[in-house]
Tab-separated table of C-alpha atoms in Angstrom:
chain	number	residue	atom	x	y	z
A	1	ASP	CA	-2.514	9.390	3.862
A	2	GLY	CA	-0.476	6.310	4.634
A	3	GLY	CA	3.018	6.023	3.300
A	4	ILE	CA	6.736	6.326	3.835
A	5	THR	CA	8.464	9.647	4.305
A	6	GLN	CA	12.164	10.176	3.791
A	7	SER	CA	13.880	13.384	4.716
A	8	PRO	CA	15.645	15.406	3.597
A	9	LYS	CA	15.341	14.968	-0.167
A	10	TYR	CA	18.818	16.405	-0.740
A	11	LEU	CA	21.681	16.318	1.743
A	12	PHE	CA	25.220	17.610	1.543
A	13	ARG	CA	27.955	16.426	3.859
A	14	LYS	CA	31.559	17.354	4.334
A	15	GLU	CA	34.101	14.573	4.323
A	16	GLY	CA	34.692	13.157	7.785
A	17	GLN	CA	31.212	13.978	9.101
A	18	ASN	CA	28.487	11.547	10.089
A	19	VAL	CA	25.004	12.202	8.747
A	20	THR	CA	21.622	10.652	9.560
A	21	LEU	CA	18.870	10.025	7.034
A	22	SER	CA	15.324	9.852	8.320
A	23	CYS	CA	12.704	7.253	7.355
A	24	GLU	CA	9.212	7.193	8.888
A	25	GLN	CA	6.212	5.029	7.924
A	26	ASN	CA	2.606	5.039	9.091
A	27	LEU	CA	1.610	1.812	7.349
A	28	ASN	CA	2.009	-0.295	10.516
A	29	HIS	CA	4.596	-2.434	8.709
A	30	ASP	CA	6.938	-4.619	10.725
A	31	ALA	CA	9.716	-4.866	8.121
A	32	MET	CA	11.834	-1.909	7.021
A	33	TYR	CA	14.771	-1.715	4.619
A	34	TRP	CA	17.519	0.637	3.485
A	35	TYR	CA	18.895	0.424	-0.047
A	36	ARG	CA	21.647	2.297	-1.814
A	37	GLN	CA	21.311	3.079	-5.525
A	38	ASP	CA	24.235	3.952	-7.779
A	39	PRO	CA	24.100	4.349	-11.581
A	40	GLY	CA	24.245	0.951	-13.244
A	41	GLN	CA	24.320	-0.889	-9.904
A	42	GLY	CA	20.651	-1.325	-9.207
A	43	LEU	CA	19.570	-1.445	-5.568
A	44	ARG	CA	21.918	-2.837	-2.942
A	45	LEU	CA	20.643	-3.725	0.525
A	46	ILE	CA	22.361	-1.938	3.420
A	47	TYR	CA	20.330	-3.008	6.479
A	48	TYR	CA	16.912	-4.414	7.191
A	49	SER	CA	14.766	-4.860	10.274
A	50	GLN	CA	11.883	-7.221	10.923
A	51	ILE	CA	11.020	-6.128	14.442
A	52	VAL	CA	11.659	-3.287	16.871
A	53	ASN	CA	15.116	-3.347	18.472
A	54	ASP	CA	16.439	-5.869	15.967
A	55	PHE	CA	18.095	-5.487	12.567
A	56	GLN	CA	20.362	-7.400	10.201
A	57	LYS	CA	23.200	-6.402	7.913
A	58	GLY	CA	22.594	-6.474	4.208
A	59	ASP	CA	25.149	-6.796	1.444
A	60	ILE	CA	26.936	-3.461	1.950
A	61	ALA	CA	26.577	-2.582	5.665
A	62	GLU	CA	30.167	-1.386	6.209
A	63	GLY	CA	30.300	2.302	7.087
A	64	TYR	CA	26.592	2.477	7.951
A	65	SER	CA	24.580	2.091	11.158
A	66	VAL	CA	20.864	1.910	11.940
A	67	SER	CA	18.488	1.806	14.888
A	68	ARG	CA	14.909	0.582	15.282
A	69	GLU	CA	13.633	2.007	18.555
A	70	LYS	CA	10.113	2.512	17.233
A	71	LYS	CA	8.089	0.465	14.757
A	72	GLU	CA	7.487	3.467	12.498
A	73	SER	CA	11.054	4.777	12.356
A	74	PHE	CA	14.271	3.352	10.885
A	75	PRO	CA	16.989	6.033	10.627
A	76	LEU	CA	20.228	5.367	8.745
A	77	THR	CA	23.538	6.948	9.780
A	78	VAL	CA	26.243	7.259	7.151
A	79	THR	CA	29.479	7.364	9.095
A	80	SER	CA	32.866	8.782	8.160
A	81	ALA	CA	34.023	5.203	7.673
A	82	GLN	CA	31.935	4.931	4.486
A	83	LYS	CA	34.507	5.532	1.756
A	84	ASN	CA	32.180	6.556	-1.049
A	85	PRO	CA	28.897	7.781	0.455
A	86	THR	CA	27.632	9.878	-2.458
A	87	ALA	CA	24.528	8.022	-3.683
A	88	PHE	CA	20.741	7.898	-3.745
A	89	TYR	CA	19.332	6.208	-0.615
A	90	LEU	CA	15.936	4.519	-0.577
A	91	CYS	CA	13.936	3.363	2.416
A	92	ALA	CA	11.180	0.777	2.126
A	93	SER	CA	8.723	-1.050	4.359
A	94	SER	CA	6.516	-4.111	4.039
A	95	ILE	CA	4.311	-6.554	5.858
A	96	LEU	CA	6.453	-9.266	7.399
A	97	GLY	CA	6.565	-12.473	5.373
A	98	GLY	CA	3.933	-13.740	2.944
A	99	GLY	CA	5.860	-12.656	-0.124
A	100	THR	CA	4.186	-9.255	-0.182
A	101	GLU	CA	5.514	-6.172	-1.918
A	102	ALA	CA	7.543	-3.363	-0.370
A	103	PHE	CA	6.535	0.289	-0.386
A	104	PHE	CA	9.210	2.903	-1.028
A	105	GLY	CA	9.897	6.435	0.078
A	106	GLN	CA	10.924	9.175	-2.363
A	107	GLY	CA	14.609	8.805	-1.566
A	108	THR	CA	17.409	11.005	-0.236
A	109	ARG	CA	20.255	12.084	-2.481
A	110	LEU	CA	23.426	12.422	-0.417
A	111	THR	CA	26.405	14.315	-1.819
A	112	VAL	CA	29.772	14.550	-0.112
A	113	VAL	CA	31.444	17.910	-0.717
B	1	GLY	CA	21.725	-17.373	-2.823
B	2	ASP	CA	18.662	-15.929	-4.500
B	3	SER	CA	19.248	-13.613	-7.462
B	4	VAL	CA	17.512	-11.724	-10.263
B	5	THR	CA	18.923	-11.098	-13.728
B	6	GLN	CA	17.320	-8.683	-16.149
B	7	MET	CA	18.305	-7.454	-19.562
B	8	GLU	CA	20.680	-4.546	-19.649
B	9	GLY	CA	19.584	-1.272	-21.095
B	10	PRO	CA	19.062	1.237	-22.249
B	11	VAL	CA	16.199	0.051	-24.390
B	12	THR	CA	15.031	2.596	-26.961
B	13	LEU	CA	11.732	2.180	-28.784
B	14	SER	CA	9.382	4.293	-30.834
B	15	GLU	CA	5.947	5.159	-29.488
B	16	GLU	CA	3.355	2.375	-30.026
B	17	ALA	CA	6.066	-0.305	-30.340
B	18	PHE	CA	5.854	-3.642	-28.510
B	19	LEU	CA	7.965	-3.902	-25.357
B	20	THR	CA	9.615	-6.910	-23.747
B	21	ILE	CA	12.050	-6.662	-20.834
B	22	ASN	CA	13.452	-10.047	-19.869
B	23	CYS	CA	13.818	-11.153	-16.260
B	24	THR	CA	15.002	-14.494	-14.899
B	25	TYR	CA	15.502	-15.514	-11.308
B	26	THR	CA	17.249	-18.049	-9.095
B	27	ALA	CA	15.557	-19.063	-5.859
B	28	THR	CA	15.573	-22.201	-3.741
B	29	GLY	CA	12.166	-21.521	-2.192
B	30	TYR	CA	8.824	-20.221	-3.458
B	31	PRO	CA	9.261	-16.548	-4.278
B	32	SER	CA	6.797	-13.852	-5.133
B	33	LEU	CA	7.876	-11.832	-8.161
B	34	PHE	CA	7.506	-8.121	-8.793
B	35	TRP	CA	8.089	-5.396	-11.352
B	36	TYR	CA	8.765	-1.911	-10.043
B	37	VAL	CA	9.081	1.342	-12.002
B	38	GLN	CA	11.216	4.355	-11.101
B	39	TYR	CA	10.794	7.815	-12.620
B	40	PRO	CA	13.711	10.296	-12.446
B	41	GLY	CA	14.547	11.461	-8.934
B	42	GLU	CA	11.826	9.370	-7.309
B	43	GLY	CA	11.448	6.180	-5.326
B	44	LEU	CA	10.191	2.880	-6.718
B	45	GLN	CA	6.526	2.205	-7.389
B	46	LEU	CA	5.058	-1.268	-7.650
B	47	LEU	CA	3.926	-1.902	-11.220
B	48	LEU	CA	2.657	-5.480	-10.924
B	49	LYS	CA	3.224	-8.722	-9.037
B	50	ALA	CA	2.618	-12.475	-9.106
B	51	THR	CA	2.729	-14.730	-6.079
B	52	LYS	CA	2.699	-18.232	-7.548
B	53	ALA	CA	3.479	-20.168	-10.697
B	54	ASP	CA	1.322	-19.371	-13.759
B	55	ASP	CA	-0.076	-16.204	-12.159
B	56	LYS	CA	-0.240	-13.202	-14.487
B	57	GLY	CA	0.257	-9.744	-13.058
B	58	SER	CA	-1.082	-6.765	-14.997
B	59	ASN	CA	-1.379	-3.016	-14.600
B	60	LYS	CA	-1.526	0.035	-16.909
B	61	GLY	CA	-1.243	-2.177	-19.991
B	62	PHE	CA	1.849	-3.999	-18.686
B	63	GLU	CA	1.781	-7.766	-18.122
B	64	ALA	CA	4.118	-10.433	-16.782
B	65	THR	CA	3.542	-14.160	-16.246
B	66	TYR	CA	5.259	-16.202	-13.517
B	67	ARG	CA	6.915	-19.109	-15.372
B	68	LYS	CA	8.379	-21.584	-12.913
B	69	GLU	CA	9.579	-23.976	-15.612
B	70	THR	CA	11.790	-21.293	-17.156
B	71	THR	CA	12.289	-19.276	-13.916
B	72	SER	CA	11.213	-16.152	-15.763
B	73	PHE	CA	8.965	-13.126	-15.286
B	74	HIS	CA	9.281	-11.099	-18.490
B	75	LEU	CA	7.580	-7.700	-18.667
B	76	GLU	CA	5.517	-6.910	-21.791
B	77	LYS	CA	3.400	-4.100	-23.144
B	78	GLY	CA	1.670	-4.064	-26.490
B	79	SER	CA	1.962	-0.350	-27.285
B	80	VAL	CA	4.329	1.870	-25.327
B	81	GLN	CA	3.917	5.591	-24.761
B	82	VAL	CA	6.448	8.358	-24.157
B	83	SER	CA	5.225	8.490	-20.557
B	84	ASP	CA	6.471	4.904	-20.047
B	85	SER	CA	10.071	6.154	-20.174
B	86	ALA	CA	11.572	5.147	-16.826
B	87	VAL	CA	13.764	2.528	-15.165
B	88	TYR	CA	12.159	-0.870	-14.574
B	89	PHE	CA	13.270	-3.278	-11.836
B	90	CYS	CA	12.454	-6.953	-11.512
B	91	ALA	CA	12.477	-8.294	-7.940
B	92	LEU	CA	11.724	-11.356	-5.871
B	93	ARG	CA	10.850	-12.085	-2.266
B	94	ASP	CA	11.167	-15.587	-0.933
B	95	ARG	CA	8.782	-16.056	1.966
B	96	ASN	CA	10.495	-19.241	3.098
B	97	ARG	CA	13.890	-17.707	3.602
B	98	ASP	CA	15.146	-14.602	5.350
B	99	ASP	CA	12.471	-12.407	3.809
B	100	LYS	CA	14.850	-10.124	1.985
B	101	ILE	CA	13.723	-8.512	-1.255
B	102	ILE	CA	16.212	-9.051	-4.074
B	103	PHE	CA	16.334	-6.651	-7.032
B	104	GLY	CA	17.751	-6.866	-10.521
B	105	LYS	CA	20.016	-4.067	-11.754
B	106	GLY	CA	17.249	-2.248	-13.588
B	107	THR	CA	16.543	-1.554	-17.260
B	108	ARG	CA	16.300	2.002	-18.514
B	109	LEU	CA	13.578	2.471	-21.133
B	110	HIS	CA	13.477	5.410	-23.567
B	111	ILE	CA	10.393	5.920	-25.726
B	112	LEU	CA	10.757	8.233	-28.704
B	113	PRO	CA	7.740	10.212	-29.972
């Protein structure tokens, strides 16, 4: 079945450690996105990519990094520079342009312990 | 820049009541408009969409009409069920700009049996 897979579903990190969240899609979509969701804040865009080896910062990119080495993969690294990383992270993908909808993964809940 | 504003929740209704969740947008181009639904601990699922003015999106008894004159895309359902309890997000995507997808802050809906 086609779709987007995020892993792991739950992730615990010690303060000061970097952690990488996985996002894979087999929908042949060019565009991929990372969002952060906090209670009462809605979805805030971290990074997005429209083509392999290229990506743009979203509204809250500080403390995060991404790569887009393959069309189907868009991993997000939460670095130790992110002051408040505990949140629910959502990955999405879509056809490029045309005003089409995005498809979402099931999310990763990251908790800093 | 582009933005989406939706009514704050939580919204609490009795089963079989009529539902309206207001959504207005600001965009300089020609956006497509979407409603997504999120169940606890999951990612977002597309509920319905409209790509141009006066289009009506519908799915599972939910409807929303793209009103360019009032820049609105209000979500309605004639008779809600307990299973409709979730968080609802209004979103836009402007194909003539940088192709980002902009979300509202979400409205939590509780349906009482």
